[in-house]
Amino acid sequence: AQTVTQSQPEMSVQEAETVTLSCTYDTSESDYYLFWYKQPPSRQMILVIRQEAYKQQNATENRFSVNFQKAAKSFSLKISDSQLGDAAMYFCAYRSATHDMRFGAGTRLTVKP
Amino acid sequence: EPEVTQTPSHQVTQMGQEVILRCVPISNHLYFYWYRQILGQKVEFLVSFYNNEISEKSEIFDDQFSVERPDGSNFTLKIRSTKLEDSAMYFCASSEVRGFEQYFGPGTRLTVT
């Protein structure tokens, strides 16, 4: 079974600093996609970044980037120049061609002014 | 920008009653999904739907749940006989292509009393 593990229930970062959120996953499939979603207090799920497993290059979206280590099955999210608006729950998610989306338990990020 | 919409935003129902949660996916999307998030827990996959059929369902999606696309725009989740443990936020999502990013609606908060 595909599982997604986020080992950090809570993280905090000082405004303007950098923080890394960890995610590992377990799969025997070779073709899959990984995602990070942000869930602010409004509880809306917002896509932050996406990575295709066949791509070696790490995805980046402005201040957000990932460190994708396929062999280690690791998919961490780096947030640079953290802003107050980045405070939210962050969910790592996995999906493949044969299985729909599976989410990790989430990491609550606090940004300190 | 097109978005997924869900109605109602909050539904309160009595145990044993039937509820229908409604979603309008993004118009050119072909894949539709329902997820559940019990307060304070992770987002859980319920079901995916494509070409008027269920593509995949989780173990949570038992006989009391059903999905339907009654017309060209709506996608509904029916819970036949609600239980207290069905209280959760229910998210609808859609994607243009399977495997690509899913766009989430704002959610319907279901409270079963």
PDB file of N, CA, C and O in Angstrom, chain A residues 4-37:
ATOM      1  N   VAL A   4       2.167   7.799   2.956  1.00  0.00           N
ATOM      2  CA  VAL A   4       2.890   9.065   2.972  1.00  0.00           C
ATOM      3  C   VAL A   4       3.104   9.456   4.421  1.00  0.00           C
ATOM      4  O   VAL A   4       2.149   9.474   5.204  1.00  0.00           O
ATOM      5  N   THR A   5       4.336   9.751   4.784  1.00  0.00           N
ATOM      6  CA  THR A   5       4.675  10.048   6.174  1.00  0.00           C
ATOM      7  C   THR A   5       5.266  11.440   6.301  1.00  0.00           C
ATOM      8  O   THR A   5       6.229  11.783   5.621  1.00  0.00           O
ATOM      9  N   GLN A   6       4.665  12.212   7.164  1.00  0.00           N
ATOM     10  CA  GLN A   6       5.217  13.522   7.528  1.00  0.00           C
ATOM     11  C   GLN A   6       5.553  13.436   9.011  1.00  0.00           C
ATOM     12  O   GLN A   6       4.671  13.373   9.847  1.00  0.00           O
ATOM     13  N   SER A   7       6.826  13.427   9.300  1.00  0.00           N
ATOM     14  CA  SER A   7       7.281  13.139  10.662  1.00  0.00           C
ATOM     15  C   SER A   7       7.297  14.354  11.575  1.00  0.00           C
ATOM     16  O   SER A   7       7.579  14.226  12.772  1.00  0.00           O
ATOM     17  N   GLN A   8       6.996  15.519  11.025  1.00  0.00           N
ATOM     18  CA  GLN A   8       7.029  16.749  11.823  1.00  0.00           C
ATOM     19  C   GLN A   8       5.597  17.274  11.989  1.00  0.00           C
ATOM     20  O   GLN A   8       5.087  17.920  11.099  1.00  0.00           O
ATOM     21  N   PRO A   9       4.967  17.020  13.119  1.00  0.00           N
ATOM     22  CA  PRO A   9       3.603  17.527  13.306  1.00  0.00           C
ATOM     23  C   PRO A   9       3.560  19.058  13.308  1.00  0.00           C
ATOM     24  O   PRO A   9       2.598  19.642  12.843  1.00  0.00           O
ATOM     25  N   GLU A  10       4.621  19.676  13.836  1.00  0.00           N
ATOM     26  CA  GLU A  10       4.653  21.141  13.915  1.00  0.00           C
ATOM     27  C   GLU A  10       6.063  21.640  13.616  1.00  0.00           C
ATOM     28  O   GLU A  10       7.056  21.011  13.997  1.00  0.00           O
ATOM     29  N   MET A  11       6.109  22.787  12.938  1.00  0.00           N
ATOM     30  CA  MET A  11       7.375  23.457  12.691  1.00  0.00           C
ATOM     31  C   MET A  11       7.136  24.957  12.859  1.00  0.00           C
ATOM     32  O   MET A  11       6.019  25.449  12.633  1.00  0.00           O
ATOM     33  N   SER A  12       8.197  25.662  13.222  1.00  0.00           N
ATOM     34  CA  SER A  12       8.084  27.117  13.264  1.00  0.00           C
ATOM     35  C   SER A  12       9.311  27.736  12.610  1.00  0.00           C
ATOM     36  O   SER A  12      10.382  27.109  12.551  1.00  0.00           O
ATOM     37  N   VAL A  13       9.117  28.925  12.088  1.00  0.00           N
ATOM     38  CA  VAL A  13      10.191  29.624  11.387  1.00  0.00           C
ATOM     39  C   VAL A  13      10.042  31.107  11.647  1.00  0.00           C
ATOM     40  O   VAL A  13       8.925  31.619  11.813  1.00  0.00           O
ATOM     41  N   GLN A  14      11.147  31.790  11.686  1.00  0.00           N
ATOM     42  CA  GLN A  14      11.144  33.240  11.828  1.00  0.00           C
ATOM     43  C   GLN A  14      10.863  33.854  10.460  1.00  0.00           C
ATOM     44  O   GLN A  14      11.342  33.342   9.431  1.00  0.00           O
ATOM     45  N   GLU A  15      10.082  34.900  10.473  1.00  0.00           N
ATOM     46  CA  GLU A  15       9.803  35.614   9.220  1.00  0.00           C
ATOM     47  C   GLU A  15      11.115  35.920   8.503  1.00  0.00           C
ATOM     48  O   GLU A  15      12.106  36.292   9.139  1.00  0.00           O
ATOM     49  N   ALA A  16      11.101  35.710   7.176  1.00  0.00           N
ATOM     50  CA  ALA A  16      12.240  35.953   6.279  1.00  0.00           C
ATOM     51  C   ALA A  16      13.284  34.838   6.294  1.00  0.00           C
ATOM     52  O   ALA A  16      14.196  34.837   5.464  1.00  0.00           O
ATOM     53  N   GLU A  17      13.121  33.880   7.203  1.00  0.00           N
ATOM     54  CA  GLU A  17      14.051  32.761   7.230  1.00  0.00           C
ATOM     55  C   GLU A  17      13.549  31.622   6.331  1.00  0.00           C
ATOM     56  O   GLU A  17      12.475  31.702   5.742  1.00  0.00           O
ATOM     57  N   THR A  18      14.348  30.566   6.286  1.00  0.00           N
ATOM     58  CA  THR A  18      14.032  29.404   5.448  1.00  0.00           C
ATOM     59  C   THR A  18      13.660  28.220   6.325  1.00  0.00           C
ATOM     60  O   THR A  18      14.248  28.020   7.389  1.00  0.00           O
ATOM     61  N   VAL A  19      12.690  27.460   5.877  1.00  0.00           N
ATOM     62  CA  VAL A  19      12.272  26.263   6.615  1.00  0.00           C
ATOM     63  C   VAL A  19      12.087  25.111   5.638  1.00  0.00           C
ATOM     64  O   VAL A  19      11.725  25.332   4.469  1.00  0.00           O
ATOM     65  N   THR A  20      12.364  23.897   6.118  1.00  0.00           N
ATOM     66  CA  THR A  20      12.189  22.700   5.296  1.00  0.00           C
ATOM     67  C   THR A  20      11.247  21.730   5.977  1.00  0.00           C
ATOM     68  O   THR A  20      11.451  21.380   7.145  1.00  0.00           O
ATOM     69  N   LEU A  21      10.228  21.335   5.239  1.00  0.00           N
ATOM     70  CA  LEU A  21       9.249  20.364   5.744  1.00  0.00           C
ATOM     71  C   LEU A  21       9.537  19.009   5.098  1.00  0.00           C
ATOM     72  O   LEU A  21       9.723  18.926   3.885  1.00  0.00           O
ATOM     73  N   SER A  22       9.534  17.969   5.916  1.00  0.00           N
ATOM     74  CA  SER A  22       9.924  16.637   5.439  1.00  0.00           C
ATOM     75  C   SER A  22       8.723  15.794   5.030  1.00  0.00           C
ATOM     76  O   SER A  22       7.632  15.932   5.589  1.00  0.00           O
ATOM     77  N   CYS A  23       8.970  14.924   4.081  1.00  0.00           N
ATOM     78  CA  CYS A  23       7.948  13.970   3.636  1.00  0.00           C
ATOM     79  C   CYS A  23       8.657  12.748   3.071  1.00  0.00           C
ATOM     80  O   CYS A  23       9.591  12.880   2.274  1.00  0.00           O
ATOM     81  N   THR A  24       8.220  11.585   3.489  1.00  0.00           N
ATOM     82  CA  THR A  24       8.691  10.352   2.860  1.00  0.00           C
ATOM     83  C   THR A  24       7.473   9.551   2.430  1.00  0.00           C
ATOM     84  O   THR A  24       6.370   9.733   2.951  1.00  0.00           O
ATOM     85  N   TYR A  25       7.679   8.673   1.484  1.00  0.00           N
ATOM     86  CA  TYR A  25       6.561   7.886   0.964  1.00  0.00           C
ATOM     87  C   TYR A  25       7.052   6.483   0.662  1.00  0.00           C
ATOM     88  O   TYR A  25       8.255   6.239   0.528  1.00  0.00           O
ATOM     89  N   ASP A  26       6.095   5.599   0.584  1.00  0.00           N
ATOM     90  CA  ASP A  26       6.431   4.207   0.320  1.00  0.00           C
ATOM     91  C   ASP A  26       5.628   3.758  -0.892  1.00  0.00           C
ATOM     92  O   ASP A  26       4.407   3.881  -0.914  1.00  0.00           O
ATOM     93  N   THR A  27       6.308   3.257  -1.894  1.00  0.00           N
ATOM     94  CA  THR A  27       5.625   2.768  -3.082  1.00  0.00           C
ATOM     95  C   THR A  27       6.505   1.785  -3.816  1.00  0.00           C
ATOM     96  O   THR A  27       7.732   1.847  -3.720  1.00  0.00           O
ATOM     97  N   SER A  28       5.866   0.909  -4.565  1.00  0.00           N
ATOM     98  CA  SER A  28       6.605   0.000  -5.437  1.00  0.00           C
ATOM     99  C   SER A  28       6.433   0.410  -6.899  1.00  0.00           C
ATOM    100  O   SER A  28       6.975  -0.241  -7.789  1.00  0.00           O
ATOM    101  N   GLU A  29       5.696   1.486  -7.119  1.00  0.00           N
ATOM    102  CA  GLU A  29       5.443   1.932  -8.485  1.00  0.00           C
ATOM    103  C   GLU A  29       6.555   2.851  -8.955  1.00  0.00           C
ATOM    104  O   GLU A  29       7.250   3.477  -8.160  1.00  0.00           O
ATOM    105  N   SER A  30       6.701   2.940 -10.264  1.00  0.00           N
ATOM    106  CA  SER A  30       7.764   3.776 -10.821  1.00  0.00           C
ATOM    107  C   SER A  30       7.233   5.080 -11.403  1.00  0.00           C
ATOM    108  O   SER A  30       7.974   6.046 -11.549  1.00  0.00           O
ATOM    109  N   ASP A  31       5.945   5.099 -11.718  1.00  0.00           N
ATOM    110  CA  ASP A  31       5.339   6.275 -12.339  1.00  0.00           C
ATOM    111  C   ASP A  31       4.357   6.899 -11.354  1.00  0.00           C
ATOM    112  O   ASP A  31       3.302   6.317 -11.083  1.00  0.00           O
ATOM    113  N   TYR A  32       4.725   8.049 -10.820  1.00  0.00           N
ATOM    114  CA  TYR A  32       3.851   8.674  -9.831  1.00  0.00           C
ATOM    115  C   TYR A  32       4.133  10.165  -9.769  1.00  0.00           C
ATOM    116  O   TYR A  32       5.051  10.677 -10.409  1.00  0.00           O
ATOM    117  N   TYR A  33       3.277  10.852  -9.019  1.00  0.00           N
ATOM    118  CA  TYR A  33       3.383  12.301  -8.857  1.00  0.00           C
ATOM    119  C   TYR A  33       3.358  12.611  -7.369  1.00  0.00           C
ATOM    120  O   TYR A  33       2.696  11.930  -6.587  1.00  0.00           O
ATOM    121  N   LEU A  34       4.045  13.656  -7.011  1.00  0.00           N
ATOM    122  CA  LEU A  34       4.077  14.104  -5.620  1.00  0.00           C
ATOM    123  C   LEU A  34       3.653  15.564  -5.571  1.00  0.00           C
ATOM    124  O   LEU A  34       3.943  16.339  -6.487  1.00  0.00           O
ATOM    125  N   PHE A  35       2.973  15.915  -4.503  1.00  0.00           N
ATOM    126  CA  PHE A  35       2.418  17.262  -4.370  1.00  0.00           C
ATOM    127  C   PHE A  35       2.611  17.767  -2.935  1.00  0.00           C
ATOM    128  O   PHE A  35       2.670  16.992  -1.987  1.00  0.00           O
ATOM    129  N   TRP A  36       2.676  19.070  -2.831  1.00  0.00           N
ATOM    130  CA  TRP A  36       2.518  19.730  -1.542  1.00  0.00           C
ATOM    131  C   TRP A  36       1.293  20.644  -1.645  1.00  0.00           C
ATOM    132  O   TRP A  36       1.180  21.453  -2.577  1.00  0.00           O
ATOM    133  N   TYR A  37       0.401  20.472  -0.661  1.00  0.00           N
ATOM    134  CA  TYR A  37      -0.779  21.325  -0.560  1.00  0.00           C
ATOM    135  C   TYR A  37      -0.689  22.124   0.730  1.00  0.00           C
ATOM    136  O   TYR A  37      -0.201  21.647   1.759  1.00  0.00           O
TER     137      TYR A  37
END
